[in-house]
């Protein structure tokens, strides 16, 4: 009979127990969001949607394949340096299996190299800058949020011709969105001409000079004359409208926004635009639950970023369930081309750049509103297949 060397016995026991120990370990997820600062509302919605998504998908157990699911929430204050530090802390100290974040595109871009350094998956939600799945991308990056180009392609289908001007914030989100919008208008047939781009500081409250420059640039140009406003946070549409752009036959074209902002647009009945999500548009079991449960708990329907957080939770849950572990290589293999259900319906991660392919919505502001949140009517759902989203990461 073979005798075991005493010093080998503990090693053999540890090896035998390793699968069982791994099976029993918690699965850890980091959620990084700008919970203080200009994007506080977006972050709060994202966190609410993320936690409600995990609750729904796990049947309230917060378990995946019998393993407890632990969510570690961190506030990057929408600051790139802090976002980078917190993600490194999540991967290195907290030993999370996967991370999700963040609210600001600038902070999200700063976080991308950290995912590469630690060789850990990072799901981007809700930052939209095209660079995230473009020239700044790496193989550990997936995005459930829509991109600036997806926003732009949808918007271009609503007003593909005429003379355009843009008012946007002077930082990564605003400039990226305008760049995408110009390309999208070309993709929509090239009948529109962009005559002016106006960038204002993020904290701007007086839009008099900006609006006047836009009016002067548009007023003699061919009809229709469209002013597209791309803005995060407190929206300037009412202030611009007070300056009476209709004097110059200029139409305002807002992108969709959060419910408290759109609630102030009641005087713009009939105005059309596009949006990532509005609670009354998708018709599916998951959205029905989200709308009913969110309304019951918070006395308001879910918002744009609530749905985004829920979508990120679904991607996390689907990936960890199918991969069977938090191993990064198994997750990447699982997630490339992976389909997952969201409140908007089915999404899938495109294999080439890991961007979530998804529909968008063409809306009209209602003339008759039954209550304070009955704001939009659906013109049509824009299928993902109608938006020719370019691949830009040069993989």
Short mmCIF file of C-alpha atoms in Angstrom, two decimals:
data_model
loop_
_atom_site.label_atom_id
_atom_site.label_comp_id
_atom_site.label_asym_id
_atom_site.label_seq_id
_atom_site.Cartn_x
_atom_site.Cartn_y
_atom_site.Cartn_z
CA UNK A 1 0.00 0.00 0.00
CA UNK A 2 1.33 3.42 -0.97
CA UNK A 3 1.99 5.75 1.97
CA UNK A 4 1.32 9.45 1.63
CA UNK A 5 3.97 11.89 2.70
CA UNK A 6 2.42 13.79 5.65
CA UNK A 7 3.13 17.22 4.18
CA UNK A 8 1.17 16.29 1.04
CA UNK A 9 -2.03 15.41 2.88
CA UNK A 10 -3.17 19.03 3.54
CA UNK A 11 -2.48 19.90 -0.10
CA UNK A 12 -4.55 16.98 -1.36
CA UNK A 13 -7.41 17.82 0.97
CA UNK A 14 -7.34 21.47 -0.17
CA UNK A 15 -7.37 20.39 -3.82
CA UNK A 16 -10.33 18.10 -3.20
CA UNK A 17 -12.27 20.82 -1.42
CA UNK A 18 -11.48 23.60 -3.92
CA UNK A 19 -14.49 23.01 -6.25
CA UNK A 20 -16.86 22.95 -3.30
CA UNK A 21 -15.36 26.09 -1.80
CA UNK A 22 -15.53 27.89 -5.15
CA UNK A 23 -19.15 26.84 -5.51
CA UNK A 24 -19.97 28.32 -2.12
CA UNK A 25 -18.17 31.65 -2.53
CA UNK A 26 -20.19 34.81 -3.07
CA UNK A 27 -20.34 36.30 -6.54
CA UNK A 28 -19.37 39.96 -6.28
CA UNK A 29 -20.45 42.79 -8.55
CA UNK A 30 -19.33 46.42 -8.30
CA UNK A 31 -21.74 49.16 -9.36
CA UNK A 32 -20.00 52.51 -9.84
CA UNK A 33 -22.15 55.59 -10.37
CA UNK A 34 -21.95 59.36 -9.99
CA UNK A 35 -24.19 59.52 -6.93
CA UNK A 36 -23.08 63.04 -6.06
CA UNK A 37 -22.61 65.84 -8.55
CA UNK A 38 -24.37 66.91 -11.74
CA UNK A 39 -25.50 63.39 -12.70
CA UNK A 40 -26.82 62.39 -9.28
CA UNK A 41 -30.35 61.76 -10.60
CA UNK A 42 -29.06 59.49 -13.37
CA UNK A 43 -26.98 57.50 -10.88
CA UNK A 44 -29.86 57.06 -8.46
CA UNK A 45 -32.08 55.74 -11.25
CA UNK A 46 -29.34 53.40 -12.47
CA UNK A 47 -28.83 51.93 -9.01
CA UNK A 48 -32.58 51.50 -8.46
CA UNK A 49 -33.00 49.76 -11.81
CA UNK A 50 -29.95 47.56 -11.26
CA UNK A 51 -31.13 46.32 -7.87
CA UNK A 52 -34.71 45.82 -9.05
CA UNK A 53 -33.39 43.91 -12.05
CA UNK A 54 -31.42 41.51 -9.89
CA UNK A 55 -34.40 41.11 -7.58
CA UNK A 56 -36.67 40.22 -10.51
CA UNK A 57 -34.19 37.90 -12.20
CA UNK A 58 -33.27 35.99 -9.04
CA UNK A 59 -36.82 35.80 -7.73
CA UNK A 60 -35.76 37.89 -4.74
CA UNK A 61 -33.12 35.36 -3.61
CA UNK A 62 -30.09 37.32 -4.86
CA UNK A 63 -28.43 34.06 -5.87
CA UNK A 64 -27.03 32.74 -9.15
CA UNK A 65 -26.50 29.01 -9.53
CA UNK A 66 -26.79 28.62 -5.75
CA UNK A 67 -24.16 31.28 -4.99
CA UNK A 68 -25.00 34.45 -3.11
CA UNK A 69 -24.79 37.63 -5.14
CA UNK A 70 -23.21 40.64 -3.43
CA UNK A 71 -23.41 44.14 -4.94
CA UNK A 72 -20.83 46.74 -3.86
CA UNK A 73 -21.91 50.29 -4.75
CA UNK A 74 -19.32 53.06 -5.14
CA UNK A 75 -19.74 56.79 -5.85
CA UNK A 76 -17.24 58.22 -8.35
CA UNK A 77 -18.86 61.70 -8.21
CA UNK A 78 -18.56 61.70 -12.03
CA UNK A 79 -14.84 62.42 -11.61
CA UNK A 80 -12.53 60.45 -13.98
CA UNK A 81 -9.66 60.11 -11.49
CA UNK A 82 -11.98 58.83 -8.78
CA UNK A 83 -13.73 56.47 -11.18
CA UNK A 84 -10.41 54.94 -12.16
CA UNK A 85 -9.38 54.58 -8.50
CA UNK A 86 -12.65 53.02 -7.39
CA UNK A 87 -12.65 50.47 -10.21
CA UNK A 88 -9.09 49.42 -9.33
CA UNK A 89 -10.20 49.12 -5.71
CA UNK A 90 -13.18 46.99 -6.73
CA UNK A 91 -11.06 44.60 -8.80
CA UNK A 92 -8.00 44.54 -6.53
CA UNK A 93 -9.28 44.86 -2.95
CA UNK A 94 -12.92 43.80 -3.20
CA UNK A 95 -12.14 40.98 -5.67
CA UNK A 96 -15.32 41.54 -7.65
CA UNK A 97 -16.10 39.17 -10.51
CA UNK A 98 -17.57 41.86 -12.75
CA UNK A 99 -18.15 45.61 -12.60
CA UNK A 100 -20.81 47.98 -13.96
CA UNK A 101 -20.58 51.76 -14.43
CA UNK A 102 -20.67 54.69 -14.75
CA UNK A 103 -22.85 57.80 -15.18
CA UNK A 104 -20.30 60.12 -16.82
CA UNK A 105 -18.70 59.35 -20.18
CA UNK A 106 -15.48 61.02 -19.05
CA UNK A 107 -15.26 58.81 -15.98
CA UNK A 108 -16.21 55.72 -17.98
CA UNK A 109 -13.45 56.35 -20.51
CA UNK A 110 -10.95 56.71 -17.65
CA UNK A 111 -12.06 53.34 -16.30
CA UNK A 112 -11.51 51.37 -19.51
CA UNK A 113 -7.72 50.84 -19.09
CA UNK A 114 -8.29 49.62 -15.54
CA UNK A 115 -10.44 46.76 -16.81
CA UNK A 116 -7.64 45.86 -19.22
CA UNK A 117 -4.99 46.06 -16.50
CA UNK A 118 -6.89 43.75 -14.15
CA UNK A 119 -8.27 41.60 -16.99
CA UNK A 120 -11.79 41.91 -15.60
CA UNK A 121 -15.10 42.53 -17.38
CA UNK A 122 -16.62 46.01 -17.16
CA UNK A 123 -20.19 46.64 -18.36
CA UNK A 124 -20.71 50.29 -19.27
CA UNK A 125 -24.02 51.74 -18.12
CA UNK A 126 -25.23 54.44 -18.74
CA UNK A 127 -22.32 56.40 -20.36
CA UNK A 128 -22.87 56.89 -24.12
CA UNK A 129 -19.64 58.28 -25.67
CA UNK A 130 -18.85 56.45 -28.91
CA UNK A 131 -15.17 56.16 -27.95
CA UNK A 132 -16.12 53.62 -25.28
CA UNK A 133 -16.87 51.00 -27.93
CA UNK A 134 -14.64 52.77 -30.44
CA UNK A 135 -11.00 53.77 -30.27
CA UNK A 136 -10.81 53.52 -26.43
CA UNK A 137 -12.31 50.02 -26.33
CA UNK A 138 -10.65 46.82 -25.14
CA UNK A 139 -11.89 43.23 -25.05
CA UNK A 140 -13.05 43.42 -21.41
CA UNK A 141 -15.54 46.22 -22.20
CA UNK A 142 -19.24 45.56 -22.87
CA UNK A 143 -21.95 48.22 -23.03
CA UNK A 144 -25.66 47.84 -22.30
CA UNK A 145 -26.21 51.61 -22.62
CA UNK A 146 -26.98 52.98 -26.04
CA UNK A 147 -24.15 54.85 -27.78
CA UNK A 148 -24.19 58.42 -29.04
CA UNK A 149 -24.36 57.03 -32.56
CA UNK A 150 -27.43 54.94 -31.77
CA UNK A 151 -29.09 58.08 -30.41
CA UNK A 152 -28.07 60.01 -33.50
CA UNK A 153 -29.16 57.41 -36.04
CA UNK A 154 -32.60 57.24 -34.47
CA UNK A 155 -32.93 61.04 -34.40
CA UNK A 156 -31.80 61.39 -38.01
CA UNK A 157 -34.67 59.17 -39.12
CA UNK A 158 -37.18 61.65 -37.69
CA UNK A 159 -35.81 64.78 -39.43
CA UNK A 160 -33.42 63.70 -42.22
CA UNK A 161 -33.48 66.98 -44.22
CA UNK A 162 -33.23 70.74 -43.75
CA UNK A 163 -30.83 73.13 -42.01
CA UNK A 164 -29.48 72.04 -38.64
CA UNK A 165 -27.86 73.70 -35.65
CA UNK A 166 -26.82 72.03 -32.41
CA UNK A 167 -26.69 73.23 -28.82
CA UNK A 168 -24.66 70.90 -26.61
CA UNK A 169 -22.57 70.82 -23.47
CA UNK A 170 -18.87 71.44 -23.88
CA UNK A 171 -17.50 68.11 -22.70
CA UNK A 172 -17.12 64.53 -23.95
CA UNK A 173 -20.84 63.70 -24.01
CA UNK A 174 -21.92 66.82 -25.87
CA UNK A 175 -19.17 66.91 -28.48
CA UNK A 176 -19.42 63.17 -29.07
CA UNK A 177 -23.18 63.42 -29.55
CA UNK A 178 -22.91 66.23 -32.11
CA UNK A 179 -20.19 64.42 -34.03
CA UNK A 180 -22.39 61.33 -34.14
CA UNK A 181 -25.44 63.38 -35.18
CA UNK A 182 -23.60 64.87 -38.15
CA UNK A 183 -22.51 61.43 -39.32
CA UNK A 184 -26.01 60.06 -38.80
CA UNK A 185 -27.55 62.79 -40.96
CA UNK A 186 -25.20 61.80 -43.77
CA UNK A 187 -26.13 58.15 -43.27
CA UNK A 188 -29.81 59.14 -43.46
CA UNK A 189 -29.35 60.41 -47.01
CA UNK A 190 -27.23 63.52 -46.73
CA UNK A 191 -30.12 65.94 -47.37
CA UNK A 192 -29.56 67.89 -44.17
CA UNK A 193 -26.90 70.56 -43.78
CA UNK A 194 -25.35 71.44 -40.42
CA UNK A 195 -24.81 75.20 -40.34
CA UNK A 196 -23.81 75.79 -36.72
CA UNK A 197 -22.54 74.01 -33.61
CA UNK A 198 -22.83 75.76 -30.26
CA UNK A 199 -21.09 74.36 -27.17
CA UNK A 200 -21.80 75.83 -23.74
CA UNK A 201 -20.24 75.07 -20.36
CA UNK A 202 -21.97 72.29 -18.42
CA UNK A 203 -23.17 74.66 -15.68
CA UNK A 204 -24.62 77.29 -18.06
CA UNK A 205 -27.90 78.85 -16.93
CA UNK A 206 -28.13 81.87 -19.26
CA UNK A 207 -28.48 80.79 -22.89
CA UNK A 208 -29.20 84.22 -24.38
CA UNK A 209 -25.95 84.66 -26.30
CA UNK A 210 -25.76 81.02 -27.38
CA UNK A 211 -29.33 81.04 -28.68
CA UNK A 212 -28.84 84.31 -30.54
CA UNK A 213 -25.78 82.97 -32.34
CA UNK A 214 -27.79 79.90 -33.34
CA UNK A 215 -30.73 82.00 -34.55
CA UNK A 216 -28.44 84.22 -36.61
CA UNK A 217 -26.83 81.19 -38.22
CA UNK A 218 -30.16 79.51 -39.07
CA UNK A 219 -32.57 82.32 -39.88
CA UNK A 220 -31.81 82.65 -43.60
CA UNK A 221 -31.09 79.01 -44.33
CA UNK A 222 -33.39 76.63 -46.27
CA UNK A 223 -36.39 75.16 -44.47
CA UNK A 224 -36.99 73.22 -42.33
CA UNK A 225 -34.72 74.87 -39.76
CA UNK A 226 -34.00 72.59 -36.83
CA UNK A 227 -32.27 73.32 -33.54
CA UNK A 228 -31.28 70.03 -31.91
CA UNK A 229 -30.55 70.31 -28.18
CA UNK A 230 -28.28 67.68 -26.66
CA UNK A 231 -28.08 68.18 -22.92
CA UNK A 232 -27.59 66.15 -19.75
CA UNK A 233 -29.06 67.39 -16.49
CA UNK A 234 -31.30 70.51 -16.20
CA UNK A 235 -32.49 71.05 -19.75
CA UNK A 236 -32.36 74.44 -21.56
CA UNK A 237 -35.29 73.86 -23.94
CA UNK A 238 -37.75 76.09 -22.08
CA UNK A 239 -35.21 78.91 -21.81
CA UNK A 240 -34.42 78.70 -25.52
CA UNK A 241 -38.13 78.56 -26.35
CA UNK A 242 -38.70 81.74 -24.33
CA UNK A 243 -36.54 83.52 -26.91
CA UNK A 244 -39.14 82.64 -29.57
CA UNK A 245 -37.18 80.68 -32.20
CA UNK A 246 -40.44 80.40 -34.16
CA UNK A 247 -39.82 84.02 -35.25
CA UNK A 248 -37.26 82.52 -37.61
CA UNK A 249 -39.28 79.36 -38.38
CA UNK A 250 -36.88 77.37 -36.20
CA UNK A 251 -38.18 74.13 -34.72
CA UNK A 252 -36.73 72.72 -31.50
CA UNK A 253 -35.79 69.03 -31.58
CA UNK A 254 -35.14 67.60 -28.13
CA UNK A 255 -33.67 64.21 -27.51
CA UNK A 256 -35.58 62.23 -24.93
CA UNK A 257 -34.76 62.98 -21.32
CA UNK A 258 -35.70 61.96 -17.79
CA UNK A 259 -39.34 62.27 -16.76
CA UNK A 260 -38.96 65.33 -14.47
CA UNK A 261 -37.40 67.24 -17.38
CA UNK A 262 -39.92 66.11 -20.01
CA UNK A 263 -42.74 67.04 -17.62
CA UNK A 264 -41.80 70.68 -18.23
CA UNK A 265 -42.30 70.33 -21.99
CA UNK A 266 -46.12 70.32 -21.95
CA UNK A 267 -46.28 73.54 -23.96
CA UNK A 268 -44.47 71.81 -26.82
CA UNK A 269 -47.33 69.43 -27.70
CA UNK A 270 -46.78 67.85 -31.09
CA UNK A 271 -42.98 68.19 -30.96
CA UNK A 272 -41.26 64.98 -32.04
CA UNK A 273 -38.05 63.32 -30.97
CA UNK A 274 -36.45 60.00 -30.12
CA UNK A 275 -35.74 58.30 -26.82
CA UNK A 276 -33.97 55.23 -25.40
CA UNK A 277 -36.91 54.26 -23.18
CA UNK A 278 -40.29 55.55 -22.03
CA UNK A 279 -42.16 53.38 -19.57
CA UNK A 280 -45.40 53.10 -21.59
CA UNK A 281 -43.78 52.04 -24.89
CA UNK A 282 -42.37 48.49 -24.50
CA UNK A 283 -44.93 45.70 -24.18
CA UNK A 284 -43.42 42.71 -22.41
CA UNK A 285 -43.69 40.87 -19.10
CA UNK A 286 -40.44 42.28 -17.69
CA UNK A 287 -41.41 45.90 -18.36
CA UNK A 288 -44.91 45.30 -17.02
CA UNK A 289 -43.38 44.15 -13.71
CA UNK A 290 -40.92 47.05 -13.60
CA UNK A 291 -43.60 49.68 -14.25
CA UNK A 292 -46.07 48.22 -11.75
CA UNK A 293 -43.51 47.57 -9.00
CA UNK A 294 -41.64 50.86 -9.41
CA UNK A 295 -44.92 52.80 -9.36
CA UNK A 296 -46.01 50.93 -6.23
CA UNK A 297 -42.75 51.60 -4.40
CA UNK A 298 -41.87 55.11 -5.53
CA UNK A 299 -45.21 56.57 -6.73
CA UNK A 300 -43.69 57.29 -10.15
CA UNK A 301 -43.09 55.14 -13.23
CA UNK A 302 -39.55 53.98 -14.02
CA UNK A 303 -37.36 56.33 -16.01
CA UNK A 304 -34.73 56.11 -18.75
CA UNK A 305 -31.83 55.24 -16.46
CA UNK A 306 -33.93 52.89 -14.35
CA UNK A 307 -34.47 50.79 -17.45
CA UNK A 308 -30.76 51.03 -18.25
CA UNK A 309 -29.78 49.78 -14.80
CA UNK A 310 -32.24 46.90 -15.17
CA UNK A 311 -30.73 46.02 -18.56
CA UNK A 312 -27.22 45.96 -17.03
CA UNK A 313 -28.50 43.67 -14.25
CA UNK A 314 -29.93 41.32 -16.86
CA UNK A 315 -26.60 41.23 -18.70
CA UNK A 316 -24.76 40.46 -15.44
CA UNK A 317 -27.26 37.78 -14.43
CA UNK A 318 -27.33 36.12 -17.86
CA UNK A 319 -23.53 36.15 -18.19
CA UNK A 320 -22.79 34.75 -14.73
CA UNK A 321 -25.53 32.14 -15.06
CA UNK A 322 -24.33 30.87 -18.43
CA UNK A 323 -20.59 31.14 -17.78
CA UNK A 324 -20.96 29.27 -14.50
CA UNK A 325 -18.31 31.42 -12.81
CA UNK A 326 -16.77 34.86 -12.65
CA UNK A 327 -13.74 33.82 -14.72
CA UNK A 328 -13.11 36.63 -17.19
CA UNK A 329 -12.28 34.44 -20.18
CA UNK A 330 -15.41 32.34 -19.67
CA UNK A 331 -17.46 35.52 -19.31
CA UNK A 332 -16.10 37.06 -22.50
CA UNK A 333 -16.73 33.88 -24.44
CA UNK A 334 -20.27 33.76 -23.07
CA UNK A 335 -21.07 37.43 -23.59
CA UNK A 336 -19.90 37.86 -27.17
CA UNK A 337 -23.12 37.55 -29.17
CA UNK A 338 -25.11 36.90 -25.98
CA UNK A 339 -28.82 37.73 -26.02
CA UNK A 340 -30.53 38.90 -22.84
CA UNK A 341 -33.99 40.18 -21.95
CA UNK A 342 -34.51 43.78 -20.82
CA UNK A 343 -37.48 46.08 -20.17
CA UNK A 344 -37.04 47.21 -23.80
CA UNK A 345 -37.18 43.64 -25.05
CA UNK A 346 -34.30 41.53 -26.26
CA UNK A 347 -30.79 42.98 -26.57
CA UNK A 348 -27.59 41.32 -27.75
CA UNK A 349 -23.91 42.16 -27.45
CA UNK A 350 -22.38 42.55 -30.89
CA UNK A 351 -19.33 40.30 -31.09
CA UNK A 352 -17.14 42.84 -32.87
CA UNK A 353 -17.30 45.67 -30.31
CA UNK A 354 -19.53 44.40 -27.47
CA UNK A 355 -22.11 47.16 -28.02
CA UNK A 356 -25.66 46.18 -27.06
CA UNK A 357 -27.83 46.17 -30.17
CA UNK A 358 -31.30 47.47 -29.33
CA UNK A 359 -34.37 49.34 -30.59
CA UNK A 360 -35.11 53.03 -30.03
CA UNK A 361 -38.41 54.95 -29.93
CA UNK A 362 -39.81 57.79 -32.03
CA UNK A 363 -42.16 59.89 -29.86
CA UNK A 364 -44.50 62.84 -30.05
CA UNK A 365 -45.27 65.04 -27.03
CA UNK A 366 -48.92 64.54 -26.17
CA UNK A 367 -51.52 67.27 -26.49
CA UNK A 368 -53.87 65.62 -23.99
CA UNK A 369 -52.10 64.34 -20.88
CA UNK A 370 -54.13 62.34 -18.35
CA UNK A 371 -51.68 62.79 -15.47
CA UNK A 372 -48.28 64.31 -14.69
CA UNK A 373 -46.38 61.35 -16.17
CA UNK A 374 -48.57 60.84 -19.25
CA UNK A 375 -46.18 62.75 -21.47
CA UNK A 376 -45.39 60.97 -24.73
CA UNK A 377 -47.16 59.00 -27.41
CA UNK A 378 -45.39 56.40 -29.50
CA UNK A 379 -45.02 57.16 -33.19
CA UNK A 380 -43.14 53.93 -33.77
CA UNK A 381 -40.46 51.63 -32.40
CA UNK A 382 -37.31 51.94 -34.50
CA UNK A 383 -35.86 48.43 -34.90
CA UNK A 384 -32.13 47.98 -34.40
CA UNK A 385 -31.88 46.67 -37.96
CA UNK A 386 -32.86 50.09 -39.35
CA UNK A 387 -29.94 51.82 -37.66
CA UNK A 388 -26.67 51.04 -39.49
CA UNK A 389 -24.39 51.31 -36.46
CA UNK A 390 -20.74 51.44 -37.63
CA UNK A 391 -17.99 49.35 -36.00
CA UNK A 392 -15.18 51.66 -34.90
CA UNK A 393 -12.92 49.77 -32.54
CA UNK A 394 -10.59 48.35 -35.24
CA UNK A 395 -10.49 45.00 -33.50
#
